[in-house]
Short mmCIF file of C-alpha atoms in Angstrom, two decimals:
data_model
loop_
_atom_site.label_atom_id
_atom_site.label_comp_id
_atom_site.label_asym_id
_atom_site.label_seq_id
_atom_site.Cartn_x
_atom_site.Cartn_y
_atom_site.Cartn_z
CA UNK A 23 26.75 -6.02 14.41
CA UNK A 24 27.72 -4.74 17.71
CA UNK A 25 30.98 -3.87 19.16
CA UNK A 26 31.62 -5.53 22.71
CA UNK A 27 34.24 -3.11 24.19
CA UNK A 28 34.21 -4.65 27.39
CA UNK A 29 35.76 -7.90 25.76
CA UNK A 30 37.26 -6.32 22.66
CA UNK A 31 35.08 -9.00 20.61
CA UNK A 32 32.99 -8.19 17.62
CA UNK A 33 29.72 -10.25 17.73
CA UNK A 34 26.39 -10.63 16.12
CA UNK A 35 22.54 -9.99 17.89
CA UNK A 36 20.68 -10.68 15.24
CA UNK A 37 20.02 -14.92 15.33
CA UNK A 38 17.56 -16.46 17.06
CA UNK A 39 16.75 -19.31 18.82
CA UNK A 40 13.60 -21.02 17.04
CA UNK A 41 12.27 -22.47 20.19
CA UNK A 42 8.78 -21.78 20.71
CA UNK A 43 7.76 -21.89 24.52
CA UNK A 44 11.46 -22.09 25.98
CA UNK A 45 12.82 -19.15 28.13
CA UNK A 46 14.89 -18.54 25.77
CA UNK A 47 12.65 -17.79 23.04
CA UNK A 48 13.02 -14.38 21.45
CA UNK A 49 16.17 -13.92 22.88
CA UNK A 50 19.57 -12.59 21.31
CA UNK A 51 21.67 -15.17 20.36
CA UNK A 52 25.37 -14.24 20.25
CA UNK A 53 27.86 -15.72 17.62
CA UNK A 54 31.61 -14.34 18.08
CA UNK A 55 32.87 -14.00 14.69
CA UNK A 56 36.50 -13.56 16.04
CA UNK A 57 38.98 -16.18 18.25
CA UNK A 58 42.22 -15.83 19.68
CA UNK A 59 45.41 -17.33 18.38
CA UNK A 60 48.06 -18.75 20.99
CA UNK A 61 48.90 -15.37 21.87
CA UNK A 62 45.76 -14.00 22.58
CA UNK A 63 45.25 -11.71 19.40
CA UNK A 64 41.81 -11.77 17.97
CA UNK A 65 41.43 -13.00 14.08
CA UNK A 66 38.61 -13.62 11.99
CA UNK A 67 37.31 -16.94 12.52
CA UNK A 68 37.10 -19.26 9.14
CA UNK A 69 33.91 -19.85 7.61
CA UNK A 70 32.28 -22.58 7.96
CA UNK A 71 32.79 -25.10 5.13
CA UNK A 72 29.90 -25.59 2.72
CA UNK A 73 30.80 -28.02 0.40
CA UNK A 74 29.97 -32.40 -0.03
CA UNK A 75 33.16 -33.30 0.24
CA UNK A 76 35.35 -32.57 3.30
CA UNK A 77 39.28 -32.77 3.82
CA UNK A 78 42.19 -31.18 3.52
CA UNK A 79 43.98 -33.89 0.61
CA UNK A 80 41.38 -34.64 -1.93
CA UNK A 81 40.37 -35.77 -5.74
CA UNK A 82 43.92 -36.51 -7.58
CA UNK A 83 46.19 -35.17 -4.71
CA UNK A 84 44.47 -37.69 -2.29
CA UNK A 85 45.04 -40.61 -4.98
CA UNK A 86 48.50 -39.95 -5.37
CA UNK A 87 49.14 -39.44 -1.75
CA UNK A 88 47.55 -42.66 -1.41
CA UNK A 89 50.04 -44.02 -3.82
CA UNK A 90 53.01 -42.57 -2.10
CA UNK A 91 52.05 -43.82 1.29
CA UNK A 92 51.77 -47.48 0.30
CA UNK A 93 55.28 -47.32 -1.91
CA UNK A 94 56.46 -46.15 1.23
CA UNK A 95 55.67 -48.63 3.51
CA UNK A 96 56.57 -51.16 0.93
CA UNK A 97 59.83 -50.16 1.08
CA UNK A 98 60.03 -49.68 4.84
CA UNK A 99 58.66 -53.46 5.05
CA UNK A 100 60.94 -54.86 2.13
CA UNK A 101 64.05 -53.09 4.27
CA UNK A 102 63.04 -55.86 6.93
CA UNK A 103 64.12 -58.69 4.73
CA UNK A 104 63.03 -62.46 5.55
CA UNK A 105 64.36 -64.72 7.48
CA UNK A 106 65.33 -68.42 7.02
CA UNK A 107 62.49 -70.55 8.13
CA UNK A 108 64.14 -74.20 9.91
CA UNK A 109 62.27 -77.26 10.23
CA UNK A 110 62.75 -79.67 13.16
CA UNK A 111 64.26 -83.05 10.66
CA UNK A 112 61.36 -84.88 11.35
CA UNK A 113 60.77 -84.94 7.69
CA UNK A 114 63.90 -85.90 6.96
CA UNK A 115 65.01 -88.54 9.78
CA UNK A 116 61.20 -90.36 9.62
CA UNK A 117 60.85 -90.65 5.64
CA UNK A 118 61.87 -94.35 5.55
CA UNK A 119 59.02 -94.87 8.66
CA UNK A 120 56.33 -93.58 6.87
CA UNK A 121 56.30 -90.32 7.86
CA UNK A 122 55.03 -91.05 11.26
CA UNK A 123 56.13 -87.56 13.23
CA UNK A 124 54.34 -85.17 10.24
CA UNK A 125 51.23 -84.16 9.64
CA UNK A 126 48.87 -86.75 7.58
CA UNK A 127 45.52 -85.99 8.38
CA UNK A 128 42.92 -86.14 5.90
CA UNK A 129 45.30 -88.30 4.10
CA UNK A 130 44.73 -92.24 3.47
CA UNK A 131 46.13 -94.65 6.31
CA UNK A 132 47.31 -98.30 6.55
CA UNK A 133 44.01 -99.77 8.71
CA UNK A 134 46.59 -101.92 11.02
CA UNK A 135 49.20 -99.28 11.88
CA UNK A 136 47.50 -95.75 11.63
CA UNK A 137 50.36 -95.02 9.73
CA UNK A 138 49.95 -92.44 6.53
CA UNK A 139 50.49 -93.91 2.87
CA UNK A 140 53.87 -92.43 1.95
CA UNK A 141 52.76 -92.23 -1.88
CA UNK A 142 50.18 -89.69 -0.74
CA UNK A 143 52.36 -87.70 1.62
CA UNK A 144 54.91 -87.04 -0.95
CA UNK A 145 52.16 -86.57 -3.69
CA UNK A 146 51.24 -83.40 -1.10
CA UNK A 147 54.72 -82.47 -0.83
CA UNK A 148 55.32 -82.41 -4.59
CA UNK A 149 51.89 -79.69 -4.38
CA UNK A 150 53.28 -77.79 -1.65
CA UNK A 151 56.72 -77.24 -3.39
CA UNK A 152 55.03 -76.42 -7.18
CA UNK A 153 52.01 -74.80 -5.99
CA UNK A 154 50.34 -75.73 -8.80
CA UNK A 155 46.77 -76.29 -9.35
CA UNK A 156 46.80 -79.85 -10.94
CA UNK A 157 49.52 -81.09 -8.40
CA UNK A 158 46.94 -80.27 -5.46
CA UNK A 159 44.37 -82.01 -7.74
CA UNK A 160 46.43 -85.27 -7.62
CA UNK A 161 46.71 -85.41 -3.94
CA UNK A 162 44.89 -88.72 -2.66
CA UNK A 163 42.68 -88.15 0.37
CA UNK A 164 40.78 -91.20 2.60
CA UNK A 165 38.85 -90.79 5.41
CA UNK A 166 36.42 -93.54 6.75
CA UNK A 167 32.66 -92.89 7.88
CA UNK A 168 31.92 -93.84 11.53
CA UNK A 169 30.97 -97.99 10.70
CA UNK A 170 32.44 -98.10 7.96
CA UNK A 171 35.69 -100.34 6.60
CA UNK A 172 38.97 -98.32 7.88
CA UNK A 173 40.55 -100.26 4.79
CA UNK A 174 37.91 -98.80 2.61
CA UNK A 175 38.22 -95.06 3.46
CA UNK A 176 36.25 -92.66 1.23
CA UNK A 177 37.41 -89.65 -0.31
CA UNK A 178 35.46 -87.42 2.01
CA UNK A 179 37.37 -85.25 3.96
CA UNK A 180 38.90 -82.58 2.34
CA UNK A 181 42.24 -80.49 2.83
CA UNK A 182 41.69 -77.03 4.84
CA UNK A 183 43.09 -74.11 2.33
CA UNK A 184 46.89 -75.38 1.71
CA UNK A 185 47.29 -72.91 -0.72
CA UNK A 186 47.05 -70.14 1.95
CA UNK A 187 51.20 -69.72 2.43
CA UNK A 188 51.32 -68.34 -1.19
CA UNK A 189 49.11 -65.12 -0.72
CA UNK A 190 50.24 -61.89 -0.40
CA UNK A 191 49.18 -59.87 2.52
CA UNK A 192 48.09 -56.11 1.39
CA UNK A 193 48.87 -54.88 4.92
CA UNK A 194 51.50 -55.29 7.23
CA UNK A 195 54.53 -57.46 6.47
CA UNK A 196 55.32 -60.40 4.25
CA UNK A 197 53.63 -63.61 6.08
CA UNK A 198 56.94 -65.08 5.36
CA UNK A 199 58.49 -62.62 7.09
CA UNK A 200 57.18 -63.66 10.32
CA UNK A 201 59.07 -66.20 12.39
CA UNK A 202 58.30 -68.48 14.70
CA UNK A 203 60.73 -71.51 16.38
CA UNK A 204 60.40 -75.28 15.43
CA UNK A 205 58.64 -78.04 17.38
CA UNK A 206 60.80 -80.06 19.15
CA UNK A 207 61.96 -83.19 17.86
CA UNK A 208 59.39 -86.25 17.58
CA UNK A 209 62.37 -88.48 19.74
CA UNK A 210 63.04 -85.55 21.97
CA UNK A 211 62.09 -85.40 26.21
CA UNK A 212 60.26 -82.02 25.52
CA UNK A 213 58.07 -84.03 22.86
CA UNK A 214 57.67 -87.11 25.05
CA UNK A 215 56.68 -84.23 28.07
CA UNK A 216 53.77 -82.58 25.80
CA UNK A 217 52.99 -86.46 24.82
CA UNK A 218 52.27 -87.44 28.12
CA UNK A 219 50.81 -84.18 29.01
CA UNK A 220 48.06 -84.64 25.79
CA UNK A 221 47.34 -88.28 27.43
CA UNK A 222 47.22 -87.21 30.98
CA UNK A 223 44.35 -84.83 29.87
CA UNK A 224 42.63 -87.98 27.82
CA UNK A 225 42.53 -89.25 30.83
CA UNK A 226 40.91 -87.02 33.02
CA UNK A 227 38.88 -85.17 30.92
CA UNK A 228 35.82 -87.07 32.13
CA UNK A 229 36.71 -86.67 35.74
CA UNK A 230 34.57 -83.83 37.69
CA UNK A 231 37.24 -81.49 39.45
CA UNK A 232 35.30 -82.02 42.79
CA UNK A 233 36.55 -85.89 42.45
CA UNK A 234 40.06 -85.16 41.19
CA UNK A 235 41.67 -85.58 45.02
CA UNK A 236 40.45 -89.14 45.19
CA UNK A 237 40.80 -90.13 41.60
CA UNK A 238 44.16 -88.93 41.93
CA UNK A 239 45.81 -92.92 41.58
CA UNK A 240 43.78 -94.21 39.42
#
């Protein structure tokens, strides 16, 4: 040990670097075994942790911090309440015309009219409203191979994970919590714009961009 005056630091001489053949080799090494606070005063520094497990909140205070934490934000996220979550009417005002502004796909359809067998869309609202197992069970599905019958659909095509709204999210909010604004209305002009918008594109989805200017009329 060796007092640096010069400095006012205590440090050590006696490790080496273990680097045969480097300039280095053979000599000194110095460690300061003392570091200044904010001030500038010189303390001992800490030594240097020896241990497998590192952290300053571990074993049984680190599970019941972890406790506390989630409790908390519980709270914090119950505090944000839920809101009301409004439907367009479509539902409602197009349940004597077979349902034709909802959702029906995988379900079975009339061959003629594309339009969804009511008995099946209410058998998956009846599921949707119990959430039960058996009611999802119950659920009639129809979809036709390519060449096949379209009045003879086959019980292929399956529903993509309705039961999803009923799990609880172990982070972040409530996923009925979350908002968002309804469609517009099946008979309204912003429906009819996104309509003709989805057809335009039908249209020209075969058309090269370098022949849009003179396919432009047709």
């Amino acid at each position: 040990m060796e007092h640096d005056s010069g400095s006012n630091k205590h440090v050590e001489k006696d490790a080496l670097i273990p680097s045969e053949g480097s300039e280095y080799f053979g000599r000194p090494v110095i460690y300061h075994t003392e570091e200044p606070d904010t001030e500038g005063h010189m303390h001992p520094k800490p030594p240097c942790p020896d241990k497998c497990e590192l952290g300053p909140v571990l074993g049984q205070q680190r599970r019941v911090k972890a406790r506390d934490v989630r409790i908390q934000a519980a709270n914090e996220e119950y505090a944000i309440g839920h809101t009301s979550h409004v439907c367009n009417g479509d539902e409602h005002d197009f349940k004597d015309r077979n349902y034709i502004a909802s959702f029906t796909k995988a379900l079975p359809h009339d061959c003629r009219t594309g339009e969804v067998d009511p008995e099946a869309y209410c058998a998956l609202l009846r599921a949707l409203d119990s959430a039960g197992p058996s009611d999802f069970e119950q659920i009639p599905l129809g979809c036709s191979h390519p060449g096949d019958d379209p009045c003879r659909p086959s019980p292929q095509r399956k529903l993509e994970n309705p039961q999803a709204g009923y799990s609880y999210d172990m982070e972040g909010v409530d996923c009925h919590a979350l908002w968002m604004p309804p469609p517009p209305k099946f008979s309204s002009a912003n429906e009819m714009a996104e309509i003709s918008e989805n057809y335009w594109m039908a249209l020209a989805r075969d058309v090269p961009f370098n022949d849009y200017p003179a396919a432009a009329g047709s």
